[in-house]
Tab-separated table of C-alpha atoms in Angstrom:
chain	number	residue	atom	x	y	z
A	169	MET	CA	0.077	-0.164	-0.038
A	170	VAL	CA	1.170	3.531	-0.797
A	171	ASN	CA	0.633	6.112	2.163
A	172	LYS	CA	-1.371	9.045	1.877
A	173	ASN	CA	1.765	11.431	1.526
A	174	SER	CA	3.659	9.532	-1.087
A	175	LYS	CA	0.552	9.529	-3.196
A	176	LEU	CA	0.654	13.295	-2.852
A	177	GLY	CA	4.369	13.512	-3.778
A	178	PHE	CA	3.915	11.334	-6.411
A	179	VAL	CA	0.735	14.021	-7.681
A	180	VAL	CA	3.273	16.809	-7.151
A	181	ALA	CA	6.043	15.501	-9.179
A	182	GLY	CA	3.438	14.646	-12.118
A	183	LEU	CA	1.887	18.187	-11.719
A	184	LEU	CA	5.364	19.484	-11.729
A	185	LEU	CA	6.759	17.744	-14.842
A	186	GLY	CA	3.841	19.027	-16.550
A	187	ILE	CA	4.322	22.753	-15.784
A	188	LEU	CA	7.984	22.154	-16.558
A	189	MET	CA	7.127	20.652	-20.342
A	190	ALA	CA	4.870	23.719	-20.908
A	191	SER	CA	6.838	26.487	-19.850
A	192	MET	CA	10.235	25.588	-20.924
A	193	ASP	CA	8.986	24.403	-24.411
A	194	ASN	CA	9.049	27.939	-26.020
A	195	THR	CA	12.723	28.645	-24.703
A	196	ILE	CA	13.847	25.161	-25.953
A	197	VAL	CA	12.338	25.633	-29.453
A	198	VAL	CA	13.723	29.400	-29.776
A	199	THR	CA	17.032	28.312	-29.234
A	200	ALA	CA	16.735	25.544	-32.199
A	201	MET	CA	15.016	28.032	-34.565
A	202	GLY	CA	17.819	28.987	-36.660
A	203	THR	CA	18.697	25.294	-37.180
A	204	ILE	CA	15.090	24.259	-37.796
A	205	VAL	CA	14.503	27.261	-40.289
A	206	GLY	CA	17.703	26.429	-42.196
A	207	ASP	CA	16.192	22.439	-42.632
A	208	LEU	CA	12.595	23.334	-43.498
A	209	ASP	CA	13.505	26.192	-45.717
A	210	GLY	CA	11.064	28.789	-43.745
A	211	ILE	CA	13.172	31.867	-43.195
A	212	ASP	CA	9.713	33.898	-44.210
A	213	SER	CA	7.625	32.317	-41.844
A	214	PHE	CA	9.198	31.128	-39.001
A	215	VAL	CA	7.552	33.804	-36.538
A	216	TRP	CA	4.296	31.291	-37.007
A	217	VAL	CA	6.358	28.664	-35.196
A	218	VAL	CA	6.672	30.665	-31.942
A	219	SER	CA	3.354	32.426	-32.363
A	220	ALA	CA	0.782	29.522	-33.113
A	221	TYR	CA	2.054	28.243	-29.616
A	222	MET	CA	1.428	31.132	-27.518
A	223	VAL	CA	-1.635	31.731	-29.510
A	224	ALA	CA	-3.022	28.574	-28.676
A	225	GLU	CA	-1.781	28.381	-25.174
A	226	MET	CA	-2.954	31.912	-24.335
A	227	ALA	CA	-6.819	31.101	-25.916
A	228	GLY	CA	-6.642	27.909	-24.148
A	229	MET	CA	-6.063	29.056	-20.651
A	230	PRO	CA	-9.475	30.538	-19.311
A	231	ILE	CA	-11.361	27.996	-21.287
A	232	PHE	CA	-9.668	24.899	-19.800
A	233	GLY	CA	-9.833	26.556	-16.209
A	234	LYS	CA	-13.346	26.938	-16.501
A	235	LEU	CA	-14.278	23.569	-17.544
A	236	SER	CA	-11.973	22.315	-14.852
A	237	ASP	CA	-13.917	24.142	-12.441
A	238	MET	CA	-17.246	22.397	-14.066
A	239	PHE	CA	-16.354	19.170	-14.897
A	240	GLY	CA	-12.977	18.270	-12.774
A	241	ARG	CA	-9.330	18.758	-12.699
A	242	LYS	CA	-8.031	15.438	-13.193
A	243	ARG	CA	-9.864	14.855	-16.407
A	244	PHE	CA	-8.691	17.861	-18.264
A	245	PHE	CA	-4.886	18.190	-17.048
A	246	ILE	CA	-4.710	14.530	-18.386
A	247	MET	CA	-6.325	15.750	-21.906
A	248	GLY	CA	-3.804	18.690	-21.711
A	249	LEU	CA	-0.726	16.490	-21.190
A	250	ILE	CA	-2.169	13.867	-24.076
A	251	ILE	CA	-2.449	16.724	-26.518
A	252	PHE	CA	0.658	18.632	-25.777
A	253	MET	CA	2.389	15.161	-26.342
A	254	LEU	CA	0.998	14.417	-29.664
A	255	GLY	CA	1.673	17.753	-30.662
A	256	SER	CA	5.216	17.213	-29.606
A	257	ILE	CA	5.267	13.837	-31.756
A	258	LEU	CA	3.652	15.732	-34.774
A	259	CYS	CA	6.418	18.638	-34.285
A	260	ALA	CA	9.187	16.337	-34.453
A	261	THR	CA	7.844	14.668	-37.929
A	262	ALA	CA	7.197	18.123	-39.229
A	263	GLY	CA	8.553	18.577	-43.038
A	264	SER	CA	7.560	22.411	-43.840
A	265	ILE	CA	7.177	25.419	-41.473
A	266	THR	CA	3.361	25.551	-42.066
A	267	GLN	CA	3.177	21.800	-40.845
A	268	LEU	CA	5.305	22.791	-37.819
A	269	SER	CA	3.310	25.764	-37.204
A	270	ILE	CA	-0.009	23.934	-37.112
A	271	TYR	CA	1.439	21.299	-34.970
A	272	ARG	CA	2.748	23.927	-32.654
A	273	ALA	CA	-0.664	25.253	-32.045
A	274	ILE	CA	-1.734	21.776	-31.302
A	275	GLN	CA	0.928	21.832	-28.513
A	276	GLY	CA	-0.257	25.261	-27.450
A	277	ILE	CA	-3.540	23.802	-26.881
A	278	GLY	CA	-2.454	21.289	-24.322
A	279	GLY	CA	0.020	23.730	-22.815
A	280	GLY	CA	-2.919	26.251	-22.220
A	281	ALA	CA	-4.419	23.344	-19.627
A	282	LEU	CA	-1.316	22.065	-18.087
A	283	VAL	CA	-0.139	25.541	-16.060
A	284	PRO	CA	-3.039	26.710	-14.634
A	285	ILE	CA	-4.791	23.328	-13.816
A	286	ALA	CA	-1.832	22.166	-11.948
A	287	PHE	CA	-1.720	25.002	-9.514
A	288	THR	CA	-5.296	24.733	-8.835
A	289	ILE	CA	-5.020	21.090	-8.107
A	290	VAL	CA	-2.535	21.928	-5.579
A	291	PHE	CA	-4.858	24.338	-3.910
A	292	ASP	CA	-7.158	21.608	-3.855
A	293	ILE	CA	-5.112	18.885	-2.248
A	294	PHE	CA	-3.167	21.003	0.534
A	295	PRO	CA	-4.229	22.619	3.599
A	296	PRO	CA	-3.160	26.339	4.003
A	297	GLU	CA	0.058	25.596	6.240
A	298	LYS	CA	1.689	23.594	3.337
A	299	ARG	CA	0.422	25.707	0.024
A	300	GLY	CA	2.983	28.450	0.695
A	301	LYS	CA	5.958	25.807	0.412
A	302	MET	CA	4.338	24.332	-2.635
A	303	GLY	CA	3.750	27.516	-4.575
A	304	GLY	CA	7.339	28.563	-3.959
A	305	LEU	CA	8.059	25.127	-5.330
A	306	PHE	CA	5.998	25.743	-8.374
A	307	GLY	CA	7.645	28.986	-8.832
A	308	THR	CA	11.128	27.596	-8.571
A	309	VAL	CA	10.122	25.608	-11.431
A	310	PHE	CA	9.070	28.677	-13.730
A	311	GLY	CA	12.435	30.157	-12.940
A	312	LEU	CA	14.395	26.923	-13.847
A	313	SER	CA	12.694	26.391	-16.949
A	314	SER	CA	13.404	29.836	-18.309
A	315	ILE	CA	17.033	29.371	-17.829
A	316	PHE	CA	17.910	25.670	-18.657
A	317	GLY	CA	15.160	25.595	-21.257
A	318	PRO	CA	17.328	27.816	-23.702
A	319	LEU	CA	20.610	25.624	-22.574
A	320	ILE	CA	18.831	22.424	-23.297
A	321	GLY	CA	17.542	23.355	-26.400
A	322	ALA	CA	21.152	24.433	-27.624
A	323	TYR	CA	22.893	21.344	-26.504
A	324	ILE	CA	20.349	18.934	-28.100
A	325	THR	CA	20.355	21.101	-31.256
A	326	ASP	CA	24.191	20.947	-31.815
A	327	TYR	CA	24.890	17.323	-30.814
A	328	ILE	CA	21.531	15.333	-31.558
A	329	SER	CA	18.672	17.006	-33.611
A	330	TRP	CA	16.309	19.613	-33.539
A	331	HIS	CA	13.461	16.994	-33.817
A	332	TRP	CA	14.401	15.724	-30.124
A	333	VAL	CA	13.704	19.074	-28.907
A	334	PHE	CA	10.569	18.152	-29.425
A	335	LEU	CA	10.466	14.266	-28.345
A	336	ILE	CA	12.226	15.224	-25.202
A	337	ASN	CA	8.670	15.903	-23.993
A	338	LEU	CA	7.564	12.502	-24.305
A	339	PRO	CA	9.344	10.760	-21.475
A	340	LEU	CA	8.221	13.841	-19.117
A	341	GLY	CA	4.635	13.370	-20.163
A	342	ILE	CA	4.720	9.639	-19.876
A	343	LEU	CA	5.630	9.767	-16.086
A	344	ALA	CA	3.484	12.603	-15.480
A	345	LEU	CA	0.425	10.985	-16.828
A	346	VAL	CA	1.379	7.952	-14.752
A	347	PHE	CA	1.763	9.933	-11.511
A	348	VAL	CA	-1.537	11.735	-12.100
A	349	ILE	CA	-3.791	8.856	-13.243
A	350	VAL	CA	-2.756	6.556	-10.647
A	351	PHE	CA	-2.157	8.661	-7.295
A	352	TYR	CA	-4.639	11.690	-7.888
A	353	GLN	CA	-8.022	10.734	-6.361
A	354	GLU	CA	-10.119	13.786	-7.031
A	355	SER	CA	-12.849	15.141	-5.241
A	356	LYS	CA	-16.712	14.669	-7.019
A	357	LEU	CA	-17.448	17.888	-5.598
A	358	HIS	CA	-18.004	19.599	-9.110
A	359	VAL	CA	-21.150	21.630	-10.280
A	360	GLN	CA	-22.479	20.960	-13.591
A	361	GLN	CA	-22.578	24.012	-15.436
A	362	LYS	CA	-23.800	25.471	-19.045
A	363	ILE	CA	-20.548	26.001	-21.314
A	364	ASP	CA	-20.364	29.238	-22.801
A	365	TRP	CA	-19.350	28.416	-26.184
A	366	TRP	CA	-19.953	32.204	-27.742
A	367	GLY	CA	-17.501	33.631	-25.091
A	368	ALA	CA	-15.116	30.884	-25.596
A	369	ILE	CA	-15.198	31.543	-29.635
A	370	THR	CA	-15.028	35.403	-29.421
A	371	LEU	CA	-12.131	35.154	-26.798
A	372	VAL	CA	-10.227	32.781	-28.974
A	373	GLY	CA	-10.845	35.216	-31.853
A	374	ALA	CA	-9.643	38.103	-30.300
A	375	VAL	CA	-6.722	36.601	-28.619
A	376	VAL	CA	-5.645	35.226	-32.365
A	377	CYS	CA	-6.105	38.710	-34.059
A	378	LEU	CA	-4.078	40.441	-31.015
A	379	MET	CA	-1.450	38.152	-31.404
A	380	PHE	CA	-0.577	37.979	-34.678
A	381	ALA	CA	-0.879	41.661	-35.108
A	382	LEU	CA	1.674	41.926	-32.517
A	383	GLU	CA	3.727	39.064	-33.734
A	384	LEU	CA	4.019	40.044	-37.507
A	385	GLY	CA	3.506	43.882	-37.214
A	386	GLY	CA	7.080	45.623	-38.017
A	387	LYS	CA	8.726	42.237	-39.500
A	388	LYS	CA	6.116	40.538	-41.956
A	389	TYR	CA	4.186	43.829	-42.455
A	390	ASP	CA	4.364	47.538	-41.743
A	391	TRP	CA	2.232	48.600	-38.719
A	392	ASP	CA	0.197	50.876	-41.021
A	393	SER	CA	-0.595	48.037	-43.538
A	394	SER	CA	-3.986	46.885	-43.826
A	395	THR	CA	-3.420	43.448	-42.556
A	396	ILE	CA	-2.040	44.557	-39.141
A	397	ILE	CA	-4.896	47.156	-38.840
A	398	SER	CA	-7.315	44.672	-39.881
A	399	LEU	CA	-5.889	42.207	-36.953
A	400	PHE	CA	-6.287	45.226	-34.584
A	401	ALA	CA	-9.658	45.872	-35.769
A	402	GLY	CA	-10.660	42.561	-35.488
A	403	PHE	CA	-9.172	42.219	-31.826
A	404	VAL	CA	-11.245	45.442	-30.883
A	405	VAL	CA	-14.437	44.047	-32.181
A	406	LEU	CA	-14.121	40.795	-31.000
A	407	ALA	CA	-13.294	41.797	-27.565
A	408	SER	CA	-16.050	43.899	-27.377
A	409	ILE	CA	-18.378	41.360	-28.312
A	410	PHE	CA	-16.905	39.371	-25.951
A	411	ILE	CA	-16.976	41.876	-22.967
A	412	LEU	CA	-20.817	42.150	-23.885
A	413	ILE	CA	-21.507	38.119	-24.007
A	414	GLU	CA	-19.570	37.777	-20.490
A	415	ARG	CA	-21.478	39.981	-18.739
A	416	LYS	CA	-24.913	38.434	-19.841
A	417	ALA	CA	-23.984	34.835	-19.725
A	418	SER	CA	-25.066	32.654	-16.806
A	419	GLU	CA	-21.464	30.748	-16.153
A	420	PRO	CA	-18.982	32.969	-18.307
A	421	ILE	CA	-15.534	31.871	-19.217
A	422	ILE	CA	-13.882	34.850	-17.818
A	423	SER	CA	-15.996	36.207	-14.901
A	424	PHE	CA	-15.929	39.892	-14.557
A	425	PRO	CA	-17.383	39.886	-10.844
A	426	MET	CA	-14.131	37.918	-9.662
A	427	PHE	CA	-12.386	41.443	-10.362
A	428	GLN	CA	-14.535	42.973	-7.637
A	429	LYS	CA	-12.135	41.618	-5.233
A	430	ARG	CA	-9.427	43.353	-4.478
A	431	LEU	CA	-6.593	40.899	-3.999
A	432	PHE	CA	-7.568	39.177	-7.496
A	433	ALA	CA	-7.905	42.367	-9.500
A	434	GLY	CA	-4.684	43.758	-7.672
A	435	SER	CA	-2.565	40.877	-8.076
A	436	THR	CA	-3.830	39.966	-11.705
A	437	ILE	CA	-3.019	43.292	-12.839
A	438	VAL	CA	0.179	43.537	-11.110
A	439	ALA	CA	1.263	40.085	-12.882
A	440	LEU	CA	0.766	41.705	-16.003
A	441	PHE	CA	3.207	44.690	-15.336
A	442	TYR	CA	5.798	41.898	-13.875
A	443	GLY	CA	5.597	39.913	-17.331
A	444	ALA	CA	6.543	42.638	-19.519
A	445	ALA	CA	9.474	44.042	-17.333
A	446	PHE	CA	10.861	40.750	-16.754
A	447	MET	CA	10.946	39.844	-20.337
A	448	ALA	CA	13.168	43.219	-21.398
A	449	ALA	CA	15.973	41.535	-18.787
A	450	THR	CA	15.116	37.852	-20.165
A	451	VAL	CA	15.640	38.747	-23.944
A	452	TYR	CA	18.053	41.828	-23.939
A	453	ILE	CA	20.634	40.752	-21.128
A	454	PRO	CA	21.695	37.733	-23.700
A	455	ILE	CA	21.919	39.720	-26.508
A	456	PHE	CA	23.979	42.512	-24.626
A	457	VAL	CA	26.367	39.386	-23.487
A	458	GLN	CA	26.492	37.856	-27.200
A	459	GLY	CA	26.813	41.514	-29.158
A	460	VAL	CA	28.766	43.683	-26.748
A	461	TYR	CA	30.804	41.194	-24.730
A	462	GLY	CA	31.153	38.853	-27.445
A	463	GLY	CA	29.661	35.824	-25.772
A	464	SER	CA	28.633	32.617	-27.843
A	465	ALA	CA	24.835	32.060	-27.780
A	466	THR	CA	25.423	29.081	-25.304
A	467	ASN	CA	27.277	31.490	-23.221
A	468	SER	CA	24.887	34.097	-23.216
A	469	GLY	CA	22.067	31.377	-21.839
A	470	LEU	CA	24.562	30.652	-19.048
A	471	ILE	CA	25.020	34.260	-17.907
A	472	LEU	CA	21.385	34.391	-17.017
A	473	LEU	CA	21.965	31.469	-14.423
A	474	PRO	CA	22.286	34.049	-11.670
A	475	MET	CA	18.929	35.663	-12.431
A	476	MET	CA	17.463	32.304	-12.322
A	477	LEU	CA	19.187	31.320	-8.856
A	478	GLY	CA	18.164	34.682	-7.568
A	479	SER	CA	14.571	34.097	-8.885
A	480	VAL	CA	14.384	30.306	-7.373
A	481	VAL	CA	15.473	31.619	-3.679
A	482	THR	CA	12.942	34.005	-3.703
A	483	ALA	CA	9.885	32.095	-5.320
A	484	GLN	CA	10.681	29.812	-2.436
A	485	ILE	CA	10.958	32.363	0.430
A	486	GLY	CA	7.785	34.055	-1.258
A	487	GLY	CA	6.004	30.945	-0.895
A	488	PHE	CA	7.259	30.390	2.873
A	489	LEU	CA	6.077	33.945	4.067
A	490	THR	CA	2.506	33.726	2.775
A	491	THR	CA	1.535	32.573	5.973
A	492	LYS	CA	3.589	34.960	7.955
A	493	MET	CA	3.179	38.060	6.470
A	494	ARG	CA	0.396	39.783	3.625
A	495	TYR	CA	0.811	39.318	0.087
A	496	ARG	CA	0.628	42.911	-0.464
A	497	ASN	CA	3.419	43.410	1.880
A	498	ILE	CA	5.731	40.831	0.240
A	499	MET	CA	5.046	42.260	-3.210
A	500	PHE	CA	6.215	45.851	-2.052
A	501	LEU	CA	9.265	44.426	-1.004
A	502	SER	CA	9.436	42.116	-4.099
A	503	GLY	CA	8.535	45.574	-6.342
A	504	ALA	CA	11.064	47.454	-4.760
A	505	ILE	CA	13.997	45.001	-5.416
A	506	MET	CA	12.825	44.332	-9.166
A	507	ILE	CA	12.796	48.405	-9.780
A	508	ILE	CA	16.336	48.379	-8.112
A	509	GLY	CA	17.562	45.902	-10.336
A	510	ILE	CA	16.516	47.335	-13.448
A	511	LEU	CA	17.783	50.550	-12.606
A	512	LEU	CA	20.940	49.021	-12.241
A	513	LEU	CA	20.894	47.548	-15.871
A	514	THR	CA	20.122	50.937	-17.302
A	515	THR	CA	23.873	51.495	-15.993
A	516	LEU	CA	25.271	49.133	-18.286
A	517	THR	CA	28.075	50.104	-21.018
A	518	PRO	CA	30.685	48.107	-22.760
A	519	GLU	CA	32.879	48.650	-19.894
A	520	THR	CA	30.765	47.326	-17.402
A	521	LYS	CA	32.731	44.349	-15.752
A	522	ARG	CA	30.881	40.928	-16.312
A	523	TYR	CA	30.639	40.398	-12.236
A	524	MET	CA	28.831	43.630	-11.975
A	525	LEU	CA	26.401	42.591	-14.546
A	526	THR	CA	26.249	38.926	-12.753
A	527	LEU	CA	25.407	41.228	-9.648
A	528	TYR	CA	22.570	43.243	-11.438
A	529	MET	CA	20.774	39.921	-12.579
A	530	ILE	CA	20.823	38.355	-9.105
A	531	ILE	CA	19.470	41.525	-7.376
A	532	LEU	CA	16.811	41.527	-10.518
A	533	GLY	CA	16.207	37.782	-10.169
A	534	LEU	CA	15.671	38.332	-6.288
A	535	GLY	CA	13.080	40.778	-7.058
A	536	VAL	CA	10.894	38.851	-9.554
A	537	GLY	CA	11.121	35.641	-8.132
A	538	PHE	CA	8.510	36.380	-5.288
A	539	SER	CA	6.004	37.312	-8.084
A	540	PHE	CA	6.250	33.536	-9.215
A	541	SER	CA	4.658	32.141	-6.135
A	542	VAL	CA	3.051	35.121	-4.585
A	543	LEU	CA	1.015	36.343	-7.162
A	544	GLN	CA	-0.431	33.006	-8.112
A	545	MET	CA	-1.500	32.378	-4.469
A	546	ALA	CA	-3.201	35.664	-4.162
A	547	ALA	CA	-5.041	35.650	-6.772
A	548	ILE	CA	-6.531	32.345	-6.101
A	549	HIS	CA	-6.901	32.986	-2.296
A	550	SER	CA	-10.397	34.368	-2.041
A	551	PHE	CA	-11.953	31.553	-4.227
A	552	GLY	CA	-13.518	28.432	-3.236
A	553	MET	CA	-13.177	25.246	-5.260
A	554	GLU	CA	-15.776	25.937	-7.809
A	555	GLN	CA	-13.474	29.112	-9.191
A	556	ARG	CA	-10.231	28.291	-8.661
A	557	GLY	CA	-9.507	27.156	-11.910
A	558	SER	CA	-11.002	30.179	-13.475
A	559	ALA	CA	-8.836	32.316	-11.135
A	560	THR	CA	-5.737	30.717	-11.754
A	561	SER	CA	-6.247	30.504	-15.623
A	562	THR	CA	-7.389	34.039	-15.888
A	563	SER	CA	-4.463	35.219	-13.828
A	564	ASN	CA	-1.624	33.217	-15.999
A	565	PHE	CA	-3.380	34.624	-19.197
A	566	VAL	CA	-2.950	38.031	-17.929
A	567	ARG	CA	0.268	37.538	-17.339
A	568	SER	CA	1.432	35.885	-20.711
A	569	LEU	CA	-0.666	38.597	-22.225
A	570	GLY	CA	1.812	41.126	-20.408
A	571	MET	CA	4.945	39.084	-21.583
A	572	THR	CA	3.516	39.272	-25.108
A	573	ILE	CA	2.967	42.847	-25.257
A	574	GLY	CA	6.115	43.629	-23.587
A	575	ILE	CA	8.578	41.316	-25.696
A	576	THR	CA	6.537	43.378	-28.844
A	577	VAL	CA	6.604	46.806	-27.660
A	578	PHE	CA	10.676	46.605	-26.006
A	579	GLY	CA	11.278	44.862	-29.569
A	580	MET	CA	10.207	48.124	-31.311
A	581	ILE	CA	12.006	50.467	-28.923
A	582	GLN	CA	15.339	48.532	-29.249
A	583	ASN	CA	15.072	48.217	-32.984
A	584	HIS	CA	14.648	52.000	-33.251
A	585	VAL	CA	17.035	53.295	-31.111
A	586	PHE	CA	19.511	50.999	-32.561
A	587	THR	CA	18.858	51.925	-35.808
A	588	ASN	CA	19.336	55.774	-35.168
A	589	LYS	CA	22.295	55.328	-33.228
A	590	MET	CA	23.582	53.240	-36.314
A	591	GLU	CA	22.272	55.807	-38.907
A	592	VAL	CA	24.742	58.451	-36.484
A	593	ALA	CA	27.475	56.341	-35.932
A	594	PHE	CA	28.196	55.637	-39.734
A	595	GLY	CA	26.687	58.534	-41.411
A	596	ASN	CA	30.060	60.381	-41.884
A	597	MET	CA	32.634	57.307	-42.306
A	598	GLY	CA	32.666	57.995	-46.048
A	599	PRO	CA	33.391	55.099	-48.189
A	600	MET	CA	34.032	51.908	-46.593
A	601	PRO	CA	37.118	49.890	-47.616
A	602	THR	CA	36.717	47.197	-50.192
A	603	GLY	CA	35.233	44.087	-49.261
A	604	THR	CA	34.505	45.712	-45.906
A	605	SER	CA	30.580	45.930	-44.908
A	606	ILE	CA	28.562	46.728	-41.919
A	607	ASP	CA	26.481	43.958	-40.740
A	608	PRO	CA	25.016	44.591	-37.293
A	609	ASN	CA	23.772	41.097	-37.129
A	610	ALA	CA	27.871	39.855	-37.688
A	611	ILE	CA	28.637	40.839	-34.080
A	612	LEU	CA	26.466	37.962	-32.696
A	613	ALA	CA	28.607	35.318	-34.390
A	614	ALA	CA	31.978	34.695	-33.104
A	615	ASP	CA	33.567	34.173	-36.635
A	616	ALA	CA	32.349	36.838	-38.555
A	617	ARG	CA	32.894	39.360	-35.479
A	618	SER	CA	36.679	38.288	-35.260
A	619	GLN	CA	36.976	39.826	-39.016
A	620	MET	CA	35.705	43.289	-38.404
A	621	PRO	CA	37.673	46.219	-38.389
A	622	ALA	CA	38.154	47.308	-34.803
A	623	GLU	CA	36.583	50.857	-35.709
A	624	ILE	CA	33.430	49.550	-37.103
A	625	LEU	CA	33.388	46.910	-34.131
A	626	GLU	CA	33.390	49.289	-31.617
A	627	LYS	CA	30.670	51.429	-33.347
A	628	ILE	CA	28.270	48.979	-33.543
A	629	THR	CA	28.724	47.393	-29.873
A	630	THR	CA	28.521	50.842	-28.816
A	631	SER	CA	25.450	51.437	-30.456
A	632	LEU	CA	23.888	48.088	-29.596
A	633	SER	CA	24.792	48.586	-26.072
A	634	SER	CA	23.159	52.231	-26.094
A	635	SER	CA	19.964	50.641	-27.896
A	636	ILE	CA	19.541	48.070	-25.092
A	637	VAL	CA	19.930	50.329	-22.177
A	638	GLN	CA	17.508	52.744	-23.424
A	639	THR	CA	15.316	49.816	-23.495
A	640	PHE	CA	16.023	49.127	-19.954
A	641	MET	CA	14.902	52.369	-19.204
A	642	TRP	CA	11.434	51.818	-20.697
A	643	ALA	CA	11.357	48.550	-18.885
A	644	LEU	CA	11.048	50.839	-15.599
A	645	VAL	CA	7.597	52.078	-16.963
A	646	PRO	CA	5.920	48.606	-16.483
A	647	ALA	CA	8.016	48.045	-13.001
A	648	VAL	CA	7.006	51.421	-11.290
A	649	LEU	CA	3.378	50.619	-12.532
A	650	ALA	CA	3.694	47.153	-11.319
A	651	PHE	CA	4.861	48.951	-7.817
A	652	ILE	CA	1.729	51.324	-7.820
A	653	PHE	CA	-0.488	48.587	-8.366
A	654	ILE	CA	0.030	46.675	-5.768
A	655	PHE	CA	-1.638	49.137	-3.381
A	656	LEU	CA	-4.815	47.960	-4.963
A	657	MET	CA	-4.020	44.734	-3.792
A	658	SER	CA	-6.190	44.332	-0.306
A	659	LYS	CA	-4.638	43.165	2.830
A	660	GLU	CA	-5.104	39.207	3.327
A	661	LYS	CA	-2.501	36.874	4.227
A	662	MET	CA	-2.878	32.990	4.293
A	663	VAL	CA	-3.669	31.617	7.754
A	664	TYR	CA	-4.784	28.386	8.924
A	665	HIS	CA	-6.379	26.618	11.556
A	666	THR	CA	-9.052	23.183	11.091
A	667	GLU	CA	-10.694	24.672	8.412
A	668	SER	CA	-9.794	23.010	4.585
A	669	ASP	CA	-10.258	26.424	3.141
A	670	VAL	CA	-8.061	29.663	3.306
A	671	GLU	CA	-9.100	32.164	5.831
A	672	MET	CA	-8.867	36.103	4.841
A	673	VAL	CA	-7.304	38.390	7.394
A	674	LYS	CA	-8.114	41.667	7.019
A	675	ASN	CA	-7.218	45.240	9.396
């Protein structure tokens, strides 16, 4: 016989494996993208490979969260695992970028079920005194996935094959499937409700329009092109219809009355801005290392390790502190440290020592890490079992939206500033020597970089450094907004007595 604690251990292991797969998948694939594009001849369409997954995952989150409230967590977590693994197998067999994009969308549908339902299950099966520890553990997995994903992806691509970037999900998924099916005994207390199909359709349509507008704008199409304008218009129309439907639906996909609870509304909005601010560091620190310092692609992933370690530490501490302090007070500490970390990044120059950048990343990681566990727990705090799935999935959806918008906006800023800096730097140089060209992309490749004349290399690295630093300055905007909106969070903290649910404590 397996005792109760052992069963819970296996269930948690299954949930963590599911979260690890879903959260790490995009970072692994992005690292292998150059090789994939080369093999499948899809240089003009590779953006769809990433965006298809993100669109499907984001659209699926609130829908699966609601379904898990209505019909049970276990069946939809298992469904998500199976769909994700099926998508992984298909991705490994793709013969074109179009096929790969379609298969990535299938993966994304499964991923949309895994993360929010896993966190909700933890809240269902653990008493309040253990939820902080488990929240910290789950937050740690998010931190680990964001760093080790690129490293694993680079290794598999270089030494095995890009196909295994997808197939590596199978052993992890099978283990997760066995653990959850065998050891998770779910409560049957679920309320049968009517499915809001029109709400689901309009939500998916709105997300699809917004995501593709952000992904394709400024890349495949100009921002003022009819295609991008039509996508944004489609988003506005469908989002408006969605809001009208949800206000009248008896069981809406996203329940707007949930936002009447200050703790949920505040933590969800804070998560939006945290997602945007953190992505600036995650994307542009590796580019700074590779382009300014001259590190390799693998080394640029390794240098993020200090930030990951910092986030892992405070994800655990944050989970522990939820039974000692109010969620809001923990997040004030988190927000202040995050702002300091980003401020320090705005001081970077090509002359900044590597150990100083490492220190800045540790500080930033310490600030962001709290949010991985605390914001999730705060969002779900005020709800019973019948609404926890919706609350968790809505919070995850909003955070993912913030990350996506952040990547797009900061990408536009960095590209605009870099282009202007390059024009100023090379505007008065006159004719270039025979055989010499100015290719800013070359500084990211060690071989091409070594062939550059010192004067040209210096001008490009200075321009790149300046553009990234200005991007970090703009990243202070969502960081400060996050700190301001922490005031919107109410003053609950998690305490425990003999009840199975959380008791709210207020002033």
